[in-house]
Tab-separated table of C-alpha atoms and ligand atoms in Angstrom:
chain	number	residue	atom	x	y	z
A	1	MET	CA	-3.034	-3.779	-58.230
A	2	LYS	CA	-1.434	-6.140	-60.456
A	3	GLU	CA	-2.269	-9.764	-59.649
A	4	SER	CA	0.724	-11.423	-58.110
A	5	PHE	CA	0.908	-15.159	-58.451
A	6	SER	CA	4.314	-15.779	-56.458
A	7	GLN	CA	3.926	-16.025	-52.717
A	8	GLY	CA	7.768	-15.451	-52.236
A	9	GLN	CA	10.110	-12.600	-52.032
A	10	ASP	CA	9.094	-11.327	-55.291
A	11	ALA	CA	5.635	-10.766	-54.067
A	12	LEU	CA	6.672	-9.154	-50.908
A	13	LEU	CA	8.862	-6.841	-52.695
A	14	GLU	CA	6.009	-6.043	-55.218
A	15	THR	CA	3.164	-5.731	-52.853
A	16	VAL	CA	4.926	-4.298	-49.818
A	17	ILE	CA	8.455	-3.116	-49.896
A	18	ASN	CA	8.666	-1.407	-53.058
A	19	LYS	CA	5.391	0.440	-52.268
A	20	GLY	CA	6.981	1.797	-48.795
A	21	LEU	CA	4.617	-0.214	-46.786
A	22	CYS	CA	6.876	-2.160	-44.602
A	23	VAL	CA	6.091	-1.436	-41.055
A	24	THR	CA	9.360	-2.845	-39.727
A	25	CYS	CA	7.757	-5.660	-37.809
A	26	GLY	CA	10.625	-8.084	-38.380
A	27	ALA	CA	8.475	-11.256	-39.225
A	28	CYS	CA	10.696	-11.573	-42.348
A	29	VAL	CA	13.945	-10.738	-40.675
A	30	ASP	CA	16.667	-13.305	-40.010
A	31	LEU	CA	14.556	-15.993	-41.320
A	32	CYS	CA	16.802	-16.566	-44.236
A	33	PRO	CA	20.033	-14.794	-45.318
A	34	TYR	CA	18.003	-12.328	-47.696
A	35	PHE	CA	16.556	-9.927	-45.072
A	36	THR	CA	18.449	-7.939	-42.406
A	37	TYR	CA	17.662	-5.069	-40.081
A	38	VAL	CA	20.143	-2.182	-40.104
A	39	ASP	CA	19.674	1.076	-38.116
A	40	GLY	CA	15.984	1.015	-38.128
A	41	ARG	CA	15.314	-0.310	-41.678
A	42	VAL	CA	14.658	-3.651	-43.163
A	43	ILE	CA	17.125	-4.391	-45.783
A	44	VAL	CA	16.794	-6.890	-48.857
A	45	MET	CA	20.287	-8.449	-49.276
A	46	ASP	CA	19.776	-10.299	-52.299
A	47	ARG	CA	17.057	-11.830	-54.538
A	48	CYS	CA	15.312	-15.252	-53.581
A	49	ARG	CA	13.500	-16.929	-56.482
A	50	ALA	CA	11.414	-19.242	-54.475
A	51	GLY	CA	7.647	-19.354	-55.494
A	52	GLU	CA	6.589	-19.362	-51.956
A	53	GLY	CA	8.225	-17.919	-48.774
A	54	ARG	CA	7.579	-17.505	-45.122
A	55	CYS	CA	8.441	-13.728	-45.698
A	56	PHE	CA	5.200	-13.243	-47.852
A	57	ARG	CA	3.156	-15.488	-45.839
A	58	TRP	CA	4.097	-13.995	-42.390
A	59	CYS	CA	4.136	-10.285	-43.465
A	60	PRO	CA	1.112	-8.416	-41.888
A	61	GLN	CA	1.139	-5.963	-44.804
A	62	ALA	CA	1.069	-8.538	-47.510
A	63	PRO	CA	-2.235	-9.261	-49.344
A	64	TRP	CA	-3.476	-12.612	-48.101
A	65	LYS	CA	-6.771	-14.139	-46.796
A	66	THR	CA	-8.024	-11.965	-44.044
A	67	GLU	CA	-8.071	-13.803	-40.923
A	68	THR	CA	-11.004	-13.651	-38.733
A	69	PRO	CA	-10.640	-14.463	-35.091
A	70	ASP	CA	-13.116	-17.230	-33.807
A	71	THR	CA	-15.634	-15.049	-31.879
A	72	ARG	CA	-17.452	-18.153	-30.265
A	73	GLY	CA	-18.086	-17.324	-26.523
A	74	ARG	CA	-16.696	-13.698	-26.847
A	75	GLU	CA	-18.419	-10.394	-27.088
A	76	GLU	CA	-17.540	-8.400	-30.086
A	77	ARG	CA	-17.538	-4.702	-30.866
A	78	GLU	CA	-16.827	-3.610	-34.483
A	79	GLY	CA	-13.594	-1.674	-33.632
A	80	ILE	CA	-11.989	-3.360	-30.775
A	81	GLY	CA	-12.852	-6.789	-31.944
A	82	PRO	CA	-13.791	-10.038	-29.886
A	83	PHE	CA	-12.969	-9.812	-26.069
A	84	ILE	CA	-13.687	-11.853	-22.946
A	85	ALA	CA	-13.583	-8.836	-20.649
A	86	VAL	CA	-12.079	-5.394	-20.368
A	87	PHE	CA	-10.455	-3.875	-17.318
A	88	ALA	CA	-8.883	-0.828	-15.806
A	89	SER	CA	-5.877	-2.043	-14.170
A	90	ARG	CA	-2.245	-1.265	-12.922
A	91	SER	CA	0.626	-3.023	-11.403
A	92	ARG	CA	0.606	-3.027	-7.703
A	93	ASP	CA	4.332	-2.216	-7.439
A	94	PRO	CA	4.904	1.667	-7.442
A	95	GLU	CA	8.587	1.195	-8.452
A	96	LYS	CA	7.590	-0.797	-11.576
A	97	ARG	CA	4.873	1.665	-12.314
A	98	ALA	CA	7.334	4.574	-12.149
A	99	SER	CA	9.650	2.910	-14.920
A	100	ALA	CA	6.630	1.789	-16.896
A	101	GLN	CA	4.845	3.441	-19.827
A	102	ASN	CA	1.417	3.478	-18.156
A	103	GLY	CA	0.411	1.244	-15.461
A	104	GLY	CA	3.171	-1.362	-15.780
A	105	VAL	CA	0.642	-4.193	-16.547
A	106	VAL	CA	2.575	-5.555	-19.544
A	107	THR	CA	5.665	-5.843	-17.665
A	108	ALA	CA	3.749	-7.508	-14.698
A	109	LEU	CA	1.946	-9.959	-16.878
A	110	MET	CA	5.242	-11.272	-18.396
A	111	GLU	CA	7.109	-11.459	-15.422
A	112	LEU	CA	4.451	-13.560	-13.918
A	113	ALA	CA	4.357	-15.628	-17.158
A	114	LEU	CA	7.945	-16.311	-16.816
A	115	GLU	CA	7.821	-16.882	-13.108
A	116	CYS	CA	4.879	-19.492	-13.194
A	117	GLY	CA	6.568	-21.413	-16.272
A	118	VAL	CA	3.566	-20.390	-18.869
A	119	VAL	CA	6.618	-19.120	-21.032
A	120	GLU	CA	10.170	-19.912	-20.919
A	121	SER	CA	11.369	-16.834	-22.915
A	122	VAL	CA	9.809	-13.543	-24.011
A	123	ILE	CA	10.516	-11.335	-27.170
A	124	VAL	CA	10.625	-7.854	-26.330
A	125	THR	CA	11.601	-4.519	-27.727
A	126	GLY	CA	14.889	-3.350	-26.287
A	127	ARG	CA	15.732	0.301	-25.187
A	128	GLY	CA	18.022	0.848	-28.251
A	129	ASP	CA	20.461	2.792	-26.191
A	130	GLY	CA	23.252	2.260	-28.805
A	131	GLY	CA	21.036	2.810	-31.858
A	132	SER	CA	17.545	1.767	-32.973
A	133	PRO	CA	15.378	-0.229	-30.651
A	134	MET	CA	15.420	-3.902	-31.490
A	135	GLY	CA	14.094	-7.131	-30.585
A	136	GLU	CA	15.433	-8.943	-27.536
A	137	ARG	CA	14.854	-12.428	-25.929
A	138	ILE	CA	14.595	-12.540	-22.200
A	139	ASP	CA	14.844	-15.815	-20.206
A	140	SER	CA	14.484	-14.321	-16.619
A	141	SER	CA	11.667	-12.418	-14.975
A	142	GLY	CA	14.144	-10.046	-13.242
A	143	ARG	CA	15.029	-8.575	-16.626
A	144	ILE	CA	11.765	-7.861	-17.921
A	145	SER	CA	11.311	-4.441	-16.227
A	146	ALA	CA	14.660	-3.250	-17.935
A	147	VAL	CA	12.854	-3.023	-21.049
A	148	SER	CA	9.632	-1.344	-19.799
A	149	GLY	CA	8.424	1.915	-21.494
A	150	SER	CA	7.583	2.639	-25.069
A	151	ARG	CA	9.838	3.343	-27.932
A	152	TYR	CA	7.666	5.118	-30.500
A	153	THR	CA	9.806	3.880	-33.360
A	154	ALA	CA	9.230	0.525	-35.008
A	155	SER	CA	11.722	-2.156	-33.804
A	156	ALA	CA	11.747	-5.206	-36.210
A	157	ALA	CA	11.459	-7.104	-32.804
A	158	LEU	CA	10.126	-10.425	-34.372
A	159	ALA	CA	13.591	-11.058	-35.875
A	160	ALA	CA	14.502	-12.082	-32.363
A	161	LEU	CA	11.547	-14.570	-32.553
A	162	ASN	CA	13.112	-15.998	-35.700
A	163	ARG	CA	16.561	-16.404	-34.154
A	164	ALA	CA	15.141	-17.891	-31.207
A	165	GLU	CA	13.171	-20.366	-33.167
A	166	LYS	CA	16.213	-21.370	-35.149
A	167	GLU	CA	17.957	-22.337	-31.679
A	168	GLY	CA	15.051	-24.654	-30.848
A	169	VAL	CA	13.673	-22.485	-28.160
A	170	GLN	CA	10.075	-23.303	-27.165
A	171	GLY	CA	7.420	-21.813	-25.011
A	172	ILE	CA	7.854	-18.214	-26.147
A	173	GLY	CA	5.894	-15.115	-25.169
A	174	VAL	CA	5.770	-12.126	-27.469
A	175	ILE	CA	5.035	-8.468	-26.708
A	176	GLY	CA	4.487	-6.273	-29.558
A	177	VAL	CA	2.266	-3.837	-31.495
A	178	PRO	CA	-0.636	-4.887	-33.502
A	179	CYS	CA	1.012	-5.536	-36.818
A	180	GLN	CA	3.405	-7.891	-34.980
A	181	MET	CA	0.390	-9.608	-33.416
A	182	ALA	CA	-1.036	-10.095	-36.866
A	183	ALA	CA	2.290	-11.359	-38.085
A	184	LEU	CA	2.124	-14.056	-35.415
A	185	GLU	CA	-1.446	-14.875	-36.446
A	186	ARG	CA	-0.388	-15.456	-39.937
A	187	ARG	CA	2.777	-17.369	-38.742
A	188	GLY	CA	0.675	-19.687	-36.427
A	189	ARG	CA	-1.664	-20.428	-39.234
A	190	TYR	CA	1.265	-21.121	-41.639
A	191	LEU	CA	2.819	-23.550	-39.229
A	192	ALA	CA	-0.420	-25.254	-38.524
A	193	GLU	CA	-0.916	-25.838	-42.302
A	194	LYS	CA	2.792	-27.411	-42.493
A	195	GLY	CA	2.031	-29.529	-39.436
A	196	LEU	CA	4.567	-27.688	-37.343
A	197	LYS	CA	4.448	-26.730	-33.704
A	198	ASP	CA	4.071	-23.110	-33.082
A	199	PRO	CA	6.543	-22.199	-30.157
A	200	VAL	CA	4.682	-18.953	-29.277
A	201	LEU	CA	2.298	-19.538	-26.428
A	202	LEU	CA	1.351	-16.049	-25.382
A	203	ARG	CA	0.864	-12.914	-27.053
A	204	ILE	CA	0.540	-9.435	-25.324
A	205	GLY	CA	-0.464	-6.739	-27.850
A	206	LEU	CA	-0.042	-3.179	-27.232
A	207	PHE	CA	-2.525	-0.550	-28.524
A	208	CYS	CA	-1.018	1.622	-31.438
A	209	THR	CA	-2.193	4.518	-33.559
A	210	TRP	CA	1.255	4.785	-35.471
A	211	ALA	CA	4.949	4.278	-35.042
A	212	LEU	CA	7.704	6.518	-36.177
A	213	ASP	CA	10.453	6.006	-38.830
A	214	TYR	CA	13.590	5.484	-36.770
A	215	ARG	CA	15.934	7.084	-39.086
A	216	ARG	CA	13.710	10.099	-39.700
A	217	LEU	CA	13.129	10.762	-36.027
A	218	SER	CA	16.823	10.426	-35.520
A	219	ALA	CA	17.588	13.096	-37.958
A	220	TYR	CA	14.919	15.344	-36.703
A	221	LEU	CA	16.186	15.163	-33.112
A	222	ALA	CA	19.773	15.628	-34.210
A	223	GLN	CA	18.551	18.672	-36.283
A	224	LYS	CA	17.006	20.020	-32.857
A	225	GLY	CA	20.347	19.372	-31.021
A	226	LEU	CA	19.033	16.635	-29.064
A	227	LYS	CA	21.947	14.203	-28.126
A	228	GLY	CA	22.029	10.967	-26.299
A	229	PRO	CA	19.580	8.088	-26.108
A	230	LEU	CA	15.984	8.673	-25.212
A	231	LYS	CA	15.174	7.454	-21.819
A	232	LYS	CA	11.369	7.941	-22.169
A	233	ALA	CA	9.008	9.089	-24.846
A	234	ASP	CA	5.314	9.894	-24.501
A	235	ILE	CA	2.376	11.757	-25.874
A	236	PRO	CA	0.350	13.469	-23.227
A	237	PRO	CA	-3.395	13.429	-23.537
A	238	PRO	CA	-5.043	16.137	-25.769
A	239	PRO	CA	-5.064	19.200	-25.830
A	240	THR	CA	-1.219	19.395	-25.355
A	241	GLU	CA	-0.274	18.313	-29.049
A	242	VAL	CA	3.286	17.617	-27.922
A	243	PHE	CA	5.988	14.686	-28.235
A	244	ARG	CA	7.767	14.555	-24.778
A	245	VAL	CA	11.271	12.929	-24.539
A	246	SER	CA	13.607	12.594	-21.870
A	247	THR	CA	17.277	12.168	-21.950
A	248	ALA	CA	20.150	12.323	-19.437
A	249	ALA	CA	20.151	15.927	-20.284
A	250	GLY	CA	16.455	16.489	-19.278
A	251	ALA	CA	12.913	16.708	-20.565
A	252	PHE	CA	12.083	18.165	-23.994
A	253	GLU	CA	8.840	18.732	-26.046
A	254	TYR	CA	8.310	19.100	-30.047
A	255	PRO	CA	5.052	19.889	-31.554
A	256	LEU	CA	3.175	16.807	-32.427
A	257	PRO	CA	2.391	17.653	-36.184
A	258	GLU	CA	6.025	17.938	-36.951
A	259	ILE	CA	6.507	14.418	-35.307
A	260	ARG	CA	3.405	12.951	-37.102
A	261	ALA	CA	5.286	13.730	-40.409
A	262	LEU	CA	7.952	11.117	-39.380
A	263	ILE	CA	5.315	8.334	-39.123
A	264	GLN	CA	6.086	5.082	-41.258
A	265	LYS	CA	4.135	5.368	-44.445
A	266	GLY	CA	2.875	1.786	-44.007
A	267	CYS	CA	1.075	2.685	-40.723
A	268	SER	CA	-1.353	4.877	-42.779
A	269	VAL	CA	-3.017	1.621	-44.099
A	270	CYS	CA	-3.222	-0.110	-40.924
A	271	ARG	CA	-6.602	-1.039	-39.498
A	272	ASP	CA	-5.777	-2.307	-36.026
A	273	MET	CA	-5.527	-0.163	-33.041
A	274	THR	CA	-6.126	-2.641	-30.336
A	275	ALA	CA	-4.129	-5.672	-31.125
A	276	LEU	CA	-6.964	-7.998	-32.370
A	277	HIS	CA	-4.580	-11.078	-32.325
A	278	GLY	CA	-3.002	-10.611	-28.811
A	279	ASP	CA	-4.209	-13.079	-25.896
A	280	ILE	CA	-4.290	-9.783	-23.890
A	281	SER	CA	-4.242	-6.221	-25.444
A	282	VAL	CA	-3.035	-3.384	-23.369
A	283	GLY	CA	-3.103	0.272	-23.824
A	284	ALA	CA	-3.279	3.409	-21.823
A	285	PHE	CA	-6.389	4.264	-19.967
A	286	GLU	CA	-7.116	7.680	-21.316
A	287	GLY	CA	-8.013	10.375	-18.727
A	288	ARG	CA	-6.466	8.370	-16.054
A	289	GLU	CA	-2.782	8.550	-15.769
A	290	GLY	CA	-0.694	5.688	-14.373
A	291	TRP	CA	-3.438	3.039	-15.395
A	292	ASN	CA	-3.924	0.680	-18.347
A	293	THR	CA	-6.928	-0.532	-20.402
A	294	VAL	CA	-6.659	-4.313	-20.612
A	295	ILE	CA	-8.650	-6.351	-23.075
A	296	ILE	CA	-8.855	-10.042	-22.292
A	297	ARG	CA	-9.191	-11.833	-25.622
A	298	THR	CA	-8.626	-15.565	-25.009
A	299	GLU	CA	-8.780	-18.171	-22.299
A	300	SER	CA	-5.106	-18.205	-21.957
A	301	GLY	CA	-5.008	-14.518	-21.635
A	302	LYS	CA	-7.751	-14.706	-18.874
A	303	ALA	CA	-5.906	-17.451	-16.959
A	304	LEU	CA	-2.896	-15.273	-16.690
A	305	PHE	CA	-4.743	-12.163	-15.921
A	306	ASP	CA	-6.849	-13.719	-13.293
A	307	GLN	CA	-3.750	-15.149	-11.856
A	308	ALA	CA	-2.087	-11.856	-11.732
A	309	VAL	CA	-5.032	-10.453	-9.809
A	310	GLU	CA	-5.009	-13.237	-7.239
A	311	LYS	CA	-1.261	-13.170	-6.479
A	312	GLY	CA	-1.590	-9.294	-6.081
A	313	LYS	CA	0.674	-8.452	-8.915
A	314	VAL	CA	-1.979	-6.146	-10.549
A	315	GLU	CA	-5.239	-4.509	-9.338
A	316	SER	CA	-8.193	-4.301	-11.583
A	317	GLU	CA	-11.577	-2.565	-11.679
A	318	PRO	CA	-14.581	-2.825	-14.108
A	319	PHE	CA	-13.947	-0.648	-17.228
A	320	PRO	CA	-16.433	2.024	-17.445
A	321	GLU	CA	-18.924	1.588	-20.291
A	322	GLU	CA	-18.540	5.239	-21.636
A	323	ASN	CA	-14.724	4.658	-21.925
A	324	LEU	CA	-15.534	1.327	-23.668
A	325	HIS	CA	-17.627	3.355	-26.238
A	326	GLY	CA	-14.935	5.910	-26.696
A	327	LEU	CA	-12.335	3.299	-27.479
A	328	ASN	CA	-14.427	1.396	-29.921
A	329	ARG	CA	-15.058	4.525	-31.619
A	330	ALA	CA	-11.520	5.382	-31.697
A	331	ALA	CA	-10.617	1.827	-33.065
A	332	LEU	CA	-13.468	2.109	-35.616
A	333	GLY	CA	-12.003	5.282	-36.890
A	334	LYS	CA	-8.659	3.905	-37.347
A	335	LYS	CA	-10.173	1.109	-39.069
A	336	LYS	CA	-12.079	3.245	-41.525
A	337	ARG	CA	-8.963	5.433	-42.155
A	338	GLY	CA	-6.715	2.582	-42.888
A	339	ALA	CA	-9.177	0.951	-45.251
A	340	GLU	CA	-9.881	4.319	-47.027
A	341	ALA	CA	-6.106	4.973	-47.314
A	342	TYR	CA	-5.553	1.492	-48.937
A	343	ARG	CA	-8.499	1.949	-51.436
A	344	GLN	CA	-7.141	5.227	-52.380
A	345	MET	CA	-3.707	3.830	-52.921
A	346	ILE	CA	-4.832	0.921	-54.974
A	347	GLY	CA	-7.093	3.331	-56.961
A	348	GLU	CA	-4.199	5.707	-57.782
A	349	GLU	CA	-2.270	2.708	-58.999
A	350	ASN	CA	-4.854	1.724	-61.239
A	351	GLY	CA	-5.005	5.326	-62.532
A	352	GLU	CA	-8.520	5.804	-61.166
B	1	FAD	C1	4.745	2.392	-31.197
B	1	FAD	C2	3.588	2.709	-30.131
B	1	FAD	C3	2.533	3.336	-30.220
B	1	FAD	C4	1.507	3.215	-29.321
B	1	FAD	N1	0.276	3.943	-29.478
B	1	FAD	C5	-0.477	3.844	-28.378
B	1	FAD	C6	-1.813	4.729	-28.504
B	1	FAD	O1	-2.087	5.312	-29.470
B	1	FAD	N2	-2.804	4.518	-27.438
B	1	FAD	C7	-2.470	3.838	-26.514
B	1	FAD	O2	-3.211	3.630	-25.433
B	1	FAD	N3	-1.194	2.766	-26.278
B	1	FAD	C8	-0.487	3.061	-26.976
B	1	FAD	N4	0.804	2.345	-26.974
B	1	FAD	C9	0.987	1.408	-25.846
B	1	FAD	C10	1.417	2.201	-24.716
B	1	FAD	O3	2.412	2.965	-25.088
B	1	FAD	C11	1.916	1.205	-23.642
B	1	FAD	O4	2.941	0.196	-24.270
B	1	FAD	C12	0.785	0.260	-23.062
B	1	FAD	O5	-0.112	1.025	-22.541
B	1	FAD	C13	1.369	-0.641	-21.932
B	1	FAD	O6	1.744	0.014	-20.892
B	1	FAD	P1	2.584	-0.481	-19.677
B	1	FAD	O7	2.832	0.405	-18.661
B	1	FAD	O8	1.781	-1.756	-19.222
B	1	FAD	O9	3.998	-1.124	-20.457
B	1	FAD	P2	5.221	-1.517	-19.780
B	1	FAD	O10	5.007	-2.314	-18.659
B	1	FAD	O11	6.082	-0.229	-19.763
B	1	FAD	O12	5.776	-2.348	-21.080
B	1	FAD	C14	6.005	-1.747	-22.210
B	1	FAD	C15	6.666	-2.939	-23.220
B	1	FAD	O13	6.477	-2.274	-24.634
B	1	FAD	C16	7.333	-3.002	-25.397
B	1	FAD	N5	7.739	-1.954	-26.308
B	1	FAD	C17	8.380	-0.923	-26.256
B	1	FAD	N6	8.622	-0.223	-27.234
B	1	FAD	C18	8.103	-0.936	-28.229
B	1	FAD	C19	7.863	-0.947	-29.825
B	1	FAD	N7	8.330	0.190	-30.506
B	1	FAD	N8	7.297	-1.943	-30.451
B	1	FAD	C20	6.952	-2.881	-29.679
B	1	FAD	N9	7.000	-3.102	-28.439
B	1	FAD	C21	7.559	-2.244	-27.774
B	1	FAD	C22	8.474	-3.297	-24.445
B	1	FAD	O14	8.908	-4.599	-24.826
B	1	FAD	C23	7.878	-3.470	-23.281
B	1	FAD	O15	7.795	-4.746	-22.526
B	1	FAD	C24	1.836	2.556	-28.037
B	1	FAD	C25	2.879	1.725	-27.866
B	1	FAD	C26	3.940	1.741	-28.976
B	1	FAD	C27	5.174	0.867	-28.734
B	2	SF4	S1	6.303	-5.460	-42.627
B	2	SF4	FE1	7.387	-7.027	-41.359
B	2	SF4	S2	7.312	-8.933	-42.687
B	2	SF4	FE2	6.586	-7.327	-44.057
B	2	SF4	S3	8.427	-6.695	-45.147
B	2	SF4	FE3	8.376	-5.403	-43.171
B	2	SF4	S4	9.407	-6.394	-41.707
B	2	SF4	FE4	9.059	-7.852	-43.331
B	3	SF4	S1	0.203	1.694	-36.655
B	3	SF4	FE1	-0.283	-0.448	-37.156
B	3	SF4	S2	1.444	-0.829	-38.848
B	3	SF4	FE2	1.929	1.055	-37.587
B	3	SF4	S3	3.286	0.333	-36.052
B	3	SF4	FE3	1.094	0.615	-35.234
B	3	SF4	S4	0.337	-1.673	-35.475
B	3	SF4	FE4	2.103	-1.529	-36.725
């Protein structure tokens, strides 16, 4: 790859956007007038000649110094990274579980964080009923469950954080996929370097293997005759190999290999499956429907989770060691595949 001396929009275009590696996290969107988000895509509105820009510095896909989380006092496994503890957990509220993606732990934790004043606002990914899923800011705990469930397309949700920051909002919690957690980490470091206060106080990361390109998924579903907004999407555990969606008209299944062809290109170089930069990382508990795997990574994450258990918001059990091995293996596999895909891409650019 050609050495890029700029750390501004030029560098972002050269190293990320023009290579098709943008993963639509939203960290550069609505920061300035030059980037916007339309119908599932990040659009560059105009050129900016600044030699340094937050867009480049915050982008999780941009080449920058690798941040290594501080592992003091925490156990570390190569794939899932540093942690304090890992649990099997689920919300104690059956109604909330019914509308959640898995066990509803993410919804329960952010509701509690708002109720107890740990945060004053939360950035979430909305349902996208009128189009592509997008970031939203929620200020009341009663509204968090309205966005529960996973949208399998990328959402540029961090644009809502940029807008909140412009309005001077403090005490923010963010829910997002690993690339969004990585963007928050870069953002936090940048703000610290500049002597500025980071309004983000709590990060709940979701496990992620890939996310789909919204426009390509919409075109695919339209071609299959599917109409109306998706109420739920899910990938049942192997060996089913289907992508299951439900709309007002019912439930439908599509072959997973066809769906995998719609993955964002940038996800192929992603090395993080378990949100290394979350205070808490949450995924499905493979093989135990309606439960979550919860990785507690920081003291603030631990304080919130302990409180959720004490107040009866979630139930938790020790995470079986064999499942932890399996999770670590899967995360390591993604790390290796992502690193190999990146090496290959750079090699091809250099004519190797
Ligand atoms: C694109 C994607 C891929 C995933 N891949 C895996 C995987 O391979 N393995 C695995 O174990 N888990 C995966 N997950 C996580 C899983 O789907 C659940 O989000 C997680 O287990 C938490 O479940 P829950 O019941 O606690 O969530 P809920 O309580 O239902 O809360 C879900 C939260 O997810 C947020 N959200 C929804 N869609 C998006 C989106 N597109 N981007 C960012 N945030 C969003 C919402 O803001 C909501 O607050 C993925 C999630 C996404 C969004
Ligand atoms: S990955 Fe995120 S920060 Fe980077 S270009 Fe895409 S939306 Fe912007
Ligand atoms: S695979 Fe990685 S880059 Fe793609 S959406 Fe998930 S976390 Fe982001």
